[in-house]
Amino acid sequence: KLLTDKIGLGHSTMARANAPFISSAGRDHVILSKQFMVVISVLLLCGGIIFVRIEQGQVKRSLLNKNHIKTQNQALSTKNQELTEIKKQLSADEEELTKMYEKWLADDGDKLRVTKASILELREKIQAVRNGQNAAQAGYDAKDEALARKEQMLTDLHVQLRAKNDLMKSMKRQIKKLNGTLPTLLEEQPDDDDWAW
């Protein structure tokens, strides 16, 4: 019994001695738990604030990018419209130039046809002139030959006349020596040679 009393007493003494430790540990645990909760809350709050800030920055950047892209899209759309208008204008100009070129080619073709006809006509006229010149040259050559023959005949006649004149002079001299009387026809002939030229 004494042992049991001592054990019981020791147990209760031990329980009493251990009791403040348990309660202080519980109190420390509660304090630590509260502090831990405060730290976690502060961390969560800071994380939430950082998250919200980051998300707000991302949203702002997205809005800026969206506005920038929208502005670029509007500028590209305007450029596309301008390019479309320029393309239409260039197509119209190209059609007009093509028509003008076709007209020039047609006009040049007409002018070439007229020019070819004129060239053929000029060739015919030149050939006619050449033929006329050839015919005239042939006529001139014939006339030259006739003139040359006539000149030769005149030269021959002149030589004959001089010979006749010389003969008549010598006859006059002979007749004068012989009887001194000349026939009338012979006396009328001059003695110089001017008439024979």
mmCIF file with all atom_site columns, C-alpha atoms in Angstrom:
data_model
loop_
_atom_site.group_PDB
_atom_site.id
_atom_site.type_symbol
_atom_site.label_atom_id
_atom_site.label_alt_id
_atom_site.label_comp_id
_atom_site.label_asym_id
_atom_site.label_entity_id
_atom_site.label_seq_id
_atom_site.pdbx_PDB_ins_code
_atom_site.Cartn_x
_atom_site.Cartn_y
_atom_site.Cartn_z
_atom_site.occupancy
_atom_site.B_iso_or_equiv
_atom_site.pdbx_formal_charge
_atom_site.auth_seq_id
_atom_site.auth_comp_id
_atom_site.auth_asym_id
_atom_site.auth_atom_id
_atom_site.pdbx_PDB_model_num
ATOM 1   C CA . LYS A 1 1   ? 0.000  0.000  0.000    1.00 0.00 ? 1   LYS A CA 1
ATOM 2   C CA . LEU A 1 2   ? 2.768  2.324  0.836    1.00 0.00 ? 2   LEU A CA 1
ATOM 3   C CA . LEU A 1 3   ? 4.318  1.471  -2.434   1.00 0.00 ? 3   LEU A CA 1
ATOM 4   C CA . THR A 1 4   ? 1.151  2.030  -4.207   1.00 0.00 ? 4   THR A CA 1
ATOM 5   C CA . ASP A 1 5   ? 0.676  5.246  -2.339   1.00 0.00 ? 5   ASP A CA 1
ATOM 6   C CA . LYS A 1 6   ? 4.157  6.251  -3.223   1.00 0.00 ? 6   LYS A CA 1
ATOM 7   C CA . ILE A 1 7   ? 3.575  5.297  -6.815   1.00 0.00 ? 7   ILE A CA 1
ATOM 8   C CA . GLY A 1 8   ? 0.314  7.088  -6.822   1.00 0.00 ? 8   GLY A CA 1
ATOM 9   C CA . LEU A 1 9   ? 1.833  9.973  -5.044   1.00 0.00 ? 9   LEU A CA 1
ATOM 10  C CA . GLY A 1 10  ? 4.792  9.938  -7.393   1.00 0.00 ? 10  GLY A CA 1
ATOM 11  C CA . HIS A 1 11  ? 2.469  9.777  -10.315  1.00 0.00 ? 11  HIS A CA 1
ATOM 12  C CA . SER A 1 12  ? 0.413  12.677 -9.159   1.00 0.00 ? 12  SER A CA 1
ATOM 13  C CA . THR A 1 13  ? 3.526  14.610 -8.239   1.00 0.00 ? 13  THR A CA 1
ATOM 14  C CA . MET A 1 14  ? 4.865  13.891 -11.631  1.00 0.00 ? 14  MET A CA 1
ATOM 15  C CA . ALA A 1 15  ? 1.585  14.833 -13.173  1.00 0.00 ? 15  ALA A CA 1
ATOM 16  C CA . ARG A 1 16  ? 1.637  18.017 -11.218  1.00 0.00 ? 16  ARG A CA 1
ATOM 17  C CA . ALA A 1 17  ? 5.213  18.650 -12.091  1.00 0.00 ? 17  ALA A CA 1
ATOM 18  C CA . ASN A 1 18  ? 4.524  17.885 -15.767  1.00 0.00 ? 18  ASN A CA 1
ATOM 19  C CA . ALA A 1 19  ? 1.304  19.826 -15.955  1.00 0.00 ? 19  ALA A CA 1
ATOM 20  C CA . PRO A 1 20  ? 2.859  23.277 -16.277  1.00 0.00 ? 20  PRO A CA 1
ATOM 21  C CA . PHE A 1 21  ? 5.055  21.989 -19.103  1.00 0.00 ? 21  PHE A CA 1
ATOM 22  C CA . ILE A 1 22  ? 2.108  20.657 -21.037  1.00 0.00 ? 22  ILE A CA 1
ATOM 23  C CA . SER A 1 23  ? 0.095  23.780 -20.631  1.00 0.00 ? 23  SER A CA 1
ATOM 24  C CA . SER A 1 24  ? 3.072  26.005 -21.511  1.00 0.00 ? 24  SER A CA 1
ATOM 25  C CA . ALA A 1 25  ? 3.771  23.838 -24.529  1.00 0.00 ? 25  ALA A CA 1
ATOM 26  C CA . GLY A 1 26  ? 0.150  24.163 -25.571  1.00 0.00 ? 26  GLY A CA 1
ATOM 27  C CA . ARG A 1 27  ? 0.344  27.882 -25.066  1.00 0.00 ? 27  ARG A CA 1
ATOM 28  C CA . ASP A 1 28  ? 3.593  28.079 -27.064  1.00 0.00 ? 28  ASP A CA 1
ATOM 29  C CA . HIS A 1 29  ? 2.027  25.898 -29.724  1.00 0.00 ? 29  HIS A CA 1
ATOM 30  C CA . VAL A 1 30  ? -0.968 28.201 -29.973  1.00 0.00 ? 30  VAL A CA 1
ATOM 31  C CA . ILE A 1 31  ? 1.308  31.249 -30.094  1.00 0.00 ? 31  ILE A CA 1
ATOM 32  C CA . LEU A 1 32  ? 3.472  29.640 -32.743  1.00 0.00 ? 32  LEU A CA 1
ATOM 33  C CA . SER A 1 33  ? 0.414  28.550 -34.652  1.00 0.00 ? 33  SER A CA 1
ATOM 34  C CA . LYS A 1 34  ? -0.926 32.120 -34.568  1.00 0.00 ? 34  LYS A CA 1
ATOM 35  C CA . GLN A 1 35  ? 2.423  33.512 -35.597  1.00 0.00 ? 35  GLN A CA 1
ATOM 36  C CA . PHE A 1 36  ? 2.642  30.910 -38.341  1.00 0.00 ? 36  PHE A CA 1
ATOM 37  C CA . MET A 1 37  ? -0.863 31.831 -39.472  1.00 0.00 ? 37  MET A CA 1
ATOM 38  C CA . VAL A 1 38  ? 0.089  35.537 -39.433  1.00 0.00 ? 38  VAL A CA 1
ATOM 39  C CA . VAL A 1 39  ? 3.248  34.809 -41.431  1.00 0.00 ? 39  VAL A CA 1
ATOM 40  C CA . ILE A 1 40  ? 1.305  32.659 -43.902  1.00 0.00 ? 40  ILE A CA 1
ATOM 41  C CA . SER A 1 41  ? -1.409 35.333 -44.137  1.00 0.00 ? 41  SER A CA 1
ATOM 42  C CA . VAL A 1 42  ? 1.205  38.039 -44.725  1.00 0.00 ? 42  VAL A CA 1
ATOM 43  C CA . LEU A 1 43  ? 2.927  35.835 -47.308  1.00 0.00 ? 43  LEU A CA 1
ATOM 44  C CA . LEU A 1 44  ? -0.392 35.100 -48.986  1.00 0.00 ? 44  LEU A CA 1
ATOM 45  C CA . LEU A 1 45  ? -1.339 38.772 -48.884  1.00 0.00 ? 45  LEU A CA 1
ATOM 46  C CA . CYS A 1 46  ? 2.055  39.817 -50.299  1.00 0.00 ? 46  CYS A CA 1
ATOM 47  C CA . GLY A 1 47  ? 1.852  37.034 -52.899  1.00 0.00 ? 47  GLY A CA 1
ATOM 48  C CA . GLY A 1 48  ? -1.674 38.137 -53.787  1.00 0.00 ? 48  GLY A CA 1
ATOM 49  C CA . ILE A 1 49  ? -0.598 41.768 -54.073  1.00 0.00 ? 49  ILE A CA 1
ATOM 50  C CA . ILE A 1 50  ? 2.396  40.792 -56.202  1.00 0.00 ? 50  ILE A CA 1
ATOM 51  C CA . PHE A 1 51  ? 0.200  38.516 -58.305  1.00 0.00 ? 51  PHE A CA 1
ATOM 52  C CA . VAL A 1 52  ? -2.399 41.275 -58.751  1.00 0.00 ? 52  VAL A CA 1
ATOM 53  C CA . ARG A 1 53  ? 0.345  43.786 -59.627  1.00 0.00 ? 53  ARG A CA 1
ATOM 54  C CA . ILE A 1 54  ? 1.888  41.400 -62.141  1.00 0.00 ? 54  ILE A CA 1
ATOM 55  C CA . GLU A 1 55  ? -1.509 40.632 -63.653  1.00 0.00 ? 55  GLU A CA 1
ATOM 56  C CA . GLN A 1 56  ? -2.354 44.337 -63.807  1.00 0.00 ? 56  GLN A CA 1
ATOM 57  C CA . GLY A 1 57  ? 0.985  44.965 -65.575  1.00 0.00 ? 57  GLY A CA 1
ATOM 58  C CA . GLN A 1 58  ? 0.268  42.106 -67.967  1.00 0.00 ? 58  GLN A CA 1
ATOM 59  C CA . VAL A 1 59  ? -3.226 43.487 -68.599  1.00 0.00 ? 59  VAL A CA 1
ATOM 60  C CA . LYS A 1 60  ? -1.828 46.976 -69.195  1.00 0.00 ? 60  LYS A CA 1
ATOM 61  C CA . ARG A 1 61  ? 0.818  45.576 -71.545  1.00 0.00 ? 61  ARG A CA 1
ATOM 62  C CA . SER A 1 62  ? -1.852 43.541 -73.292  1.00 0.00 ? 62  SER A CA 1
ATOM 63  C CA . LEU A 1 63  ? -4.017 46.645 -73.666  1.00 0.00 ? 63  LEU A CA 1
ATOM 64  C CA . LEU A 1 64  ? -1.040 48.656 -74.933  1.00 0.00 ? 64  LEU A CA 1
ATOM 65  C CA . ASN A 1 65  ? -0.112 45.855 -77.331  1.00 0.00 ? 65  ASN A CA 1
ATOM 66  C CA . LYS A 1 66  ? -3.727 45.607 -78.394  1.00 0.00 ? 66  LYS A CA 1
ATOM 67  C CA . ASN A 1 67  ? -3.912 49.368 -79.030  1.00 0.00 ? 67  ASN A CA 1
ATOM 68  C CA . HIS A 1 68  ? -0.550 49.302 -80.804  1.00 0.00 ? 68  HIS A CA 1
ATOM 69  C CA . ILE A 1 69  ? -1.623 46.352 -82.951  1.00 0.00 ? 69  ILE A CA 1
ATOM 70  C CA . LYS A 1 70  ? -4.950 48.052 -83.605  1.00 0.00 ? 70  LYS A CA 1
ATOM 71  C CA . THR A 1 71  ? -3.130 51.208 -84.703  1.00 0.00 ? 71  THR A CA 1
ATOM 72  C CA . GLN A 1 72  ? -0.794 49.163 -86.885  1.00 0.00 ? 72  GLN A CA 1
ATOM 73  C CA . ASN A 1 73  ? -3.749 47.279 -88.369  1.00 0.00 ? 73  ASN A CA 1
ATOM 74  C CA . GLN A 1 74  ? -5.498 50.579 -89.137  1.00 0.00 ? 74  GLN A CA 1
ATOM 75  C CA . ALA A 1 75  ? -2.290 51.932 -90.719  1.00 0.00 ? 75  ALA A CA 1
ATOM 76  C CA . LEU A 1 76  ? -1.895 48.718 -92.740  1.00 0.00 ? 76  LEU A CA 1
ATOM 77  C CA . SER A 1 77  ? -5.535 48.886 -93.783  1.00 0.00 ? 77  SER A CA 1
ATOM 78  C CA . THR A 1 78  ? -5.059 52.488 -94.915  1.00 0.00 ? 78  THR A CA 1
ATOM 79  C CA . LYS A 1 79  ? -1.886 51.515 -96.790  1.00 0.00 ? 79  LYS A CA 1
ATOM 80  C CA . ASN A 1 80  ? -3.698 48.586 -98.393  1.00 0.00 ? 80  ASN A CA 1
ATOM 81  C CA . GLN A 1 81  ? -6.496 50.888 -99.535  1.00 0.00 ? 81  GLN A CA 1
ATOM 82  C CA . GLU A 1 82  ? -3.952 53.358 -100.927 1.00 0.00 ? 82  GLU A CA 1
ATOM 83  C CA . LEU A 1 83  ? -2.102 50.534 -102.677 1.00 0.00 ? 83  LEU A CA 1
ATOM 84  C CA . THR A 1 84  ? -5.379 49.224 -104.089 1.00 0.00 ? 84  THR A CA 1
ATOM 85  C CA . GLU A 1 85  ? -6.196 52.694 -105.422 1.00 0.00 ? 85  GLU A CA 1
ATOM 86  C CA . ILE A 1 86  ? -2.683 53.013 -106.857 1.00 0.00 ? 86  ILE A CA 1
ATOM 87  C CA . LYS A 1 87  ? -3.007 49.576 -108.444 1.00 0.00 ? 87  LYS A CA 1
ATOM 88  C CA . LYS A 1 88  ? -6.343 50.573 -110.025 1.00 0.00 ? 88  LYS A CA 1
ATOM 89  C CA . GLN A 1 89  ? -4.779 53.808 -111.281 1.00 0.00 ? 89  GLN A CA 1
ATOM 90  C CA . LEU A 1 90  ? -1.786 51.924 -112.675 1.00 0.00 ? 90  LEU A CA 1
ATOM 91  C CA . SER A 1 91  ? -4.088 49.429 -114.394 1.00 0.00 ? 91  SER A CA 1
ATOM 92  C CA . ALA A 1 92  ? -6.071 52.300 -115.937 1.00 0.00 ? 92  ALA A CA 1
ATOM 93  C CA . ASP A 1 93  ? -2.827 54.020 -117.017 1.00 0.00 ? 93  ASP A CA 1
ATOM 94  C CA . GLU A 1 94  ? -1.539 50.751 -118.454 1.00 0.00 ? 94  GLU A CA 1
ATOM 95  C CA . GLU A 1 95  ? -4.740 50.270 -120.463 1.00 0.00 ? 95  GLU A CA 1
ATOM 96  C CA . GLU A 1 96  ? -4.556 53.842 -121.724 1.00 0.00 ? 96  GLU A CA 1
ATOM 97  C CA . LEU A 1 97  ? -0.889 53.449 -122.684 1.00 0.00 ? 97  LEU A CA 1
ATOM 98  C CA . THR A 1 98  ? -1.652 50.151 -124.408 1.00 0.00 ? 98  THR A CA 1
ATOM 99  C CA . LYS A 1 99  ? -4.435 51.798 -126.438 1.00 0.00 ? 99  LYS A CA 1
ATOM 100 C CA . MET A 1 100 ? -2.159 54.721 -127.309 1.00 0.00 ? 100 MET A CA 1
ATOM 101 C CA . TYR A 1 101 ? 0.605  52.316 -128.339 1.00 0.00 ? 101 TYR A CA 1
ATOM 102 C CA . GLU A 1 102 ? -1.827 50.321 -130.484 1.00 0.00 ? 102 GLU A CA 1
ATOM 103 C CA . LYS A 1 103 ? -3.015 53.564 -132.094 1.00 0.00 ? 103 LYS A CA 1
ATOM 104 C CA . TRP A 1 104 ? 0.588  54.629 -132.734 1.00 0.00 ? 104 TRP A CA 1
ATOM 105 C CA . LEU A 1 105 ? 1.333  51.260 -134.284 1.00 0.00 ? 105 LEU A CA 1
ATOM 106 C CA . ALA A 1 106 ? -1.765 51.540 -136.485 1.00 0.00 ? 106 ALA A CA 1
ATOM 107 C CA . ASP A 1 107 ? -0.794 55.102 -137.513 1.00 0.00 ? 107 ASP A CA 1
ATOM 108 C CA . ASP A 1 108 ? 2.781  53.991 -138.151 1.00 0.00 ? 108 ASP A CA 1
ATOM 109 C CA . GLY A 1 109 ? 1.443  51.086 -140.238 1.00 0.00 ? 109 GLY A CA 1
ATOM 110 C CA . ASP A 1 110 ? -0.629 53.508 -142.327 1.00 0.00 ? 110 ASP A CA 1
ATOM 111 C CA . LYS A 1 111 ? 2.351  55.837 -142.692 1.00 0.00 ? 111 LYS A CA 1
ATOM 112 C CA . LEU A 1 112 ? 4.562  52.910 -143.659 1.00 0.00 ? 112 LEU A CA 1
ATOM 113 C CA . ARG A 1 113 ? 2.051  51.836 -146.297 1.00 0.00 ? 113 ARG A CA 1
ATOM 114 C CA . VAL A 1 114 ? 1.927  55.403 -147.650 1.00 0.00 ? 114 VAL A CA 1
ATOM 115 C CA . THR A 1 115 ? 5.706  55.602 -147.496 1.00 0.00 ? 115 THR A CA 1
ATOM 116 C CA . LYS A 1 116 ? 6.093  52.303 -149.339 1.00 0.00 ? 116 LYS A CA 1
ATOM 117 C CA . ALA A 1 117 ? 3.671  53.470 -152.039 1.00 0.00 ? 117 ALA A CA 1
ATOM 118 C CA . SER A 1 118 ? 5.552  56.785 -152.295 1.00 0.00 ? 118 SER A CA 1
ATOM 119 C CA . ILE A 1 119 ? 8.888  54.979 -152.499 1.00 0.00 ? 119 ILE A CA 1
ATOM 120 C CA . LEU A 1 120 ? 7.590  52.712 -155.280 1.00 0.00 ? 120 LEU A CA 1
ATOM 121 C CA . GLU A 1 121 ? 6.213  55.730 -157.136 1.00 0.00 ? 121 GLU A CA 1
ATOM 122 C CA . LEU A 1 122 ? 9.518  57.594 -156.720 1.00 0.00 ? 122 LEU A CA 1
ATOM 123 C CA . ARG A 1 123 ? 11.427 54.547 -157.953 1.00 0.00 ? 123 ARG A CA 1
ATOM 124 C CA . GLU A 1 124 ? 9.214  54.397 -161.026 1.00 0.00 ? 124 GLU A CA 1
ATOM 125 C CA . LYS A 1 125 ? 9.756  58.125 -161.649 1.00 0.00 ? 125 LYS A CA 1
ATOM 126 C CA . ILE A 1 126 ? 13.507 57.786 -161.155 1.00 0.00 ? 126 ILE A CA 1
ATOM 127 C CA . GLN A 1 127 ? 13.566 54.842 -163.537 1.00 0.00 ? 127 GLN A CA 1
ATOM 128 C CA . ALA A 1 128 ? 11.545 56.853 -166.062 1.00 0.00 ? 128 ALA A CA 1
ATOM 129 C CA . VAL A 1 129 ? 14.003 59.768 -165.704 1.00 0.00 ? 129 VAL A CA 1
ATOM 130 C CA . ARG A 1 130 ? 16.930 57.376 -166.122 1.00 0.00 ? 130 ARG A CA 1
ATOM 131 C CA . ASN A 1 131 ? 15.319 55.855 -169.171 1.00 0.00 ? 131 ASN A CA 1
ATOM 132 C CA . GLY A 1 132 ? 14.732 59.367 -170.539 1.00 0.00 ? 132 GLY A CA 1
ATOM 133 C CA . GLN A 1 133 ? 18.342 60.291 -169.759 1.00 0.00 ? 133 GLN A CA 1
ATOM 134 C CA . ASN A 1 134 ? 19.551 57.148 -171.458 1.00 0.00 ? 134 ASN A CA 1
ATOM 135 C CA . ALA A 1 135 ? 17.379 57.913 -174.476 1.00 0.00 ? 135 ALA A CA 1
ATOM 136 C CA . ALA A 1 136 ? 18.556 61.544 -174.490 1.00 0.00 ? 136 ALA A CA 1
ATOM 137 C CA . GLN A 1 137 ? 22.162 60.395 -174.119 1.00 0.00 ? 137 GLN A CA 1
ATOM 138 C CA . ALA A 1 138 ? 21.673 58.052 -177.035 1.00 0.00 ? 138 ALA A CA 1
ATOM 139 C CA . GLY A 1 139 ? 20.240 60.981 -179.015 1.00 0.00 ? 139 GLY A CA 1
ATOM 140 C CA . TYR A 1 140 ? 23.151 63.191 -177.945 1.00 0.00 ? 140 TYR A CA 1
ATOM 141 C CA . ASP A 1 141 ? 25.598 60.473 -178.926 1.00 0.00 ? 141 ASP A CA 1
ATOM 142 C CA . ALA A 1 142 ? 23.903 60.176 -182.329 1.00 0.00 ? 142 ALA A CA 1
ATOM 143 C CA . LYS A 1 143 ? 23.991 63.958 -182.747 1.00 0.00 ? 143 LYS A CA 1
ATOM 144 C CA . ASP A 1 144 ? 27.637 64.034 -181.717 1.00 0.00 ? 144 ASP A CA 1
ATOM 145 C CA . GLU A 1 145 ? 28.432 61.390 -184.292 1.00 0.00 ? 145 GLU A CA 1
ATOM 146 C CA . ALA A 1 146 ? 26.477 63.331 -186.950 1.00 0.00 ? 146 ALA A CA 1
ATOM 147 C CA . LEU A 1 147 ? 28.253 66.561 -185.987 1.00 0.00 ? 147 LEU A CA 1
ATOM 148 C CA . ALA A 1 148 ? 31.585 64.785 -186.081 1.00 0.00 ? 148 ALA A CA 1
ATOM 149 C CA . ARG A 1 149 ? 30.772 63.492 -189.572 1.00 0.00 ? 149 ARG A CA 1
ATOM 150 C CA . LYS A 1 150 ? 29.690 66.969 -190.708 1.00 0.00 ? 150 LYS A CA 1
ATOM 151 C CA . GLU A 1 151 ? 32.821 68.528 -189.271 1.00 0.00 ? 151 GLU A CA 1
ATOM 152 C CA . GLN A 1 152 ? 34.892 65.938 -191.078 1.00 0.00 ? 152 GLN A CA 1
ATOM 153 C CA . MET A 1 153 ? 32.984 66.724 -194.296 1.00 0.00 ? 153 MET A CA 1
ATOM 154 C CA . LEU A 1 154 ? 33.494 70.454 -193.759 1.00 0.00 ? 154 LEU A CA 1
ATOM 155 C CA . THR A 1 155 ? 37.167 69.895 -193.131 1.00 0.00 ? 155 THR A CA 1
ATOM 156 C CA . ASP A 1 156 ? 37.371 67.821 -196.296 1.00 0.00 ? 156 ASP A CA 1
ATOM 157 C CA . LEU A 1 157 ? 35.461 70.488 -198.244 1.00 0.00 ? 157 LEU A CA 1
ATOM 158 C CA . HIS A 1 158 ? 37.715 73.173 -196.862 1.00 0.00 ? 158 HIS A CA 1
ATOM 159 C CA . VAL A 1 159 ? 40.764 71.235 -197.941 1.00 0.00 ? 159 VAL A CA 1
ATOM 160 C CA . GLN A 1 160 ? 39.210 70.749 -201.367 1.00 0.00 ? 160 GLN A CA 1
ATOM 161 C CA . LEU A 1 161 ? 38.308 74.440 -201.629 1.00 0.00 ? 161 LEU A CA 1
ATOM 162 C CA . ARG A 1 162 ? 41.832 75.496 -200.691 1.00 0.00 ? 162 ARG A CA 1
ATOM 163 C CA . ALA A 1 163 ? 43.168 73.096 -203.272 1.00 0.00 ? 163 ALA A CA 1
ATOM 164 C CA . LYS A 1 164 ? 40.729 74.504 -205.833 1.00 0.00 ? 164 LYS A CA 1
ATOM 165 C CA . ASN A 1 165 ? 41.674 78.044 -204.853 1.00 0.00 ? 165 ASN A CA 1
ATOM 166 C CA . ASP A 1 166 ? 45.346 77.230 -205.173 1.00 0.00 ? 166 ASP A CA 1
ATOM 167 C CA . LEU A 1 167 ? 44.612 75.676 -208.561 1.00 0.00 ? 167 LEU A CA 1
ATOM 168 C CA . MET A 1 168 ? 42.667 78.750 -209.673 1.00 0.00 ? 168 MET A CA 1
ATOM 169 C CA . LYS A 1 169 ? 45.478 81.057 -208.558 1.00 0.00 ? 169 LYS A CA 1
ATOM 170 C CA . SER A 1 170 ? 48.022 79.049 -210.423 1.00 0.00 ? 170 SER A CA 1
ATOM 171 C CA . MET A 1 171 ? 45.728 79.002 -213.478 1.00 0.00 ? 171 MET A CA 1
ATOM 172 C CA . LYS A 1 172 ? 45.365 82.808 -213.296 1.00 0.00 ? 172 LYS A CA 1
ATOM 173 C CA . ARG A 1 173 ? 49.068 83.190 -213.196 1.00 0.00 ? 173 ARG A CA 1
ATOM 174 C CA . GLN A 1 174 ? 49.506 80.774 -216.136 1.00 0.00 ? 174 GLN A CA 1
ATOM 175 C CA . ILE A 1 175 ? 46.811 82.517 -218.185 1.00 0.00 ? 175 ILE A CA 1
ATOM 176 C CA . LYS A 1 176 ? 48.299 85.941 -217.497 1.00 0.00 ? 176 LYS A CA 1
ATOM 177 C CA . LYS A 1 177 ? 51.665 84.664 -218.609 1.00 0.00 ? 177 LYS A CA 1
ATOM 178 C CA . LEU A 1 178 ? 50.236 83.155 -221.740 1.00 0.00 ? 178 LEU A CA 1
ATOM 179 C CA . ASN A 1 179 ? 47.931 85.834 -223.130 1.00 0.00 ? 179 ASN A CA 1
ATOM 180 C CA . GLY A 1 180 ? 47.088 88.196 -220.256 1.00 0.00 ? 180 GLY A CA 1
ATOM 181 C CA . THR A 1 181 ? 43.289 88.024 -220.588 1.00 0.00 ? 181 THR A CA 1
ATOM 182 C CA . LEU A 1 182 ? 41.318 86.281 -217.850 1.00 0.00 ? 182 LEU A CA 1
ATOM 183 C CA . PRO A 1 183 ? 37.800 84.970 -218.194 1.00 0.00 ? 183 PRO A CA 1
ATOM 184 C CA . THR A 1 184 ? 35.181 87.049 -216.334 1.00 0.00 ? 184 THR A CA 1
ATOM 185 C CA . LEU A 1 185 ? 34.298 84.300 -213.901 1.00 0.00 ? 185 LEU A CA 1
ATOM 186 C CA . LEU A 1 186 ? 37.897 83.710 -213.009 1.00 0.00 ? 186 LEU A CA 1
ATOM 187 C CA . GLU A 1 187 ? 38.627 87.384 -212.678 1.00 0.00 ? 187 GLU A CA 1
ATOM 188 C CA . GLU A 1 188 ? 35.779 87.897 -210.190 1.00 0.00 ? 188 GLU A CA 1
ATOM 189 C CA . GLN A 1 189 ? 37.325 85.344 -207.829 1.00 0.00 ? 189 GLN A CA 1
ATOM 190 C CA . PRO A 1 190 ? 39.437 87.076 -205.145 1.00 0.00 ? 190 PRO A CA 1
ATOM 191 C CA . ASP A 1 191 ? 43.043 86.149 -204.734 1.00 0.00 ? 191 ASP A CA 1
ATOM 192 C CA . ASP A 1 192 ? 43.042 85.970 -200.896 1.00 0.00 ? 192 ASP A CA 1
ATOM 193 C CA . ASP A 1 193 ? 42.024 82.832 -198.986 1.00 0.00 ? 193 ASP A CA 1
ATOM 194 C CA . ASP A 1 194 ? 39.570 84.494 -196.539 1.00 0.00 ? 194 ASP A CA 1
ATOM 195 C CA . TRP A 1 195 ? 36.510 83.256 -198.350 1.00 0.00 ? 195 TRP A CA 1
ATOM 196 C CA . ALA A 1 196 ? 37.709 79.666 -198.046 1.00 0.00 ? 196 ALA A CA 1
ATOM 197 C CA . TRP A 1 197 ? 37.592 79.678 -194.256 1.00 0.00 ? 197 TRP A CA 1
#
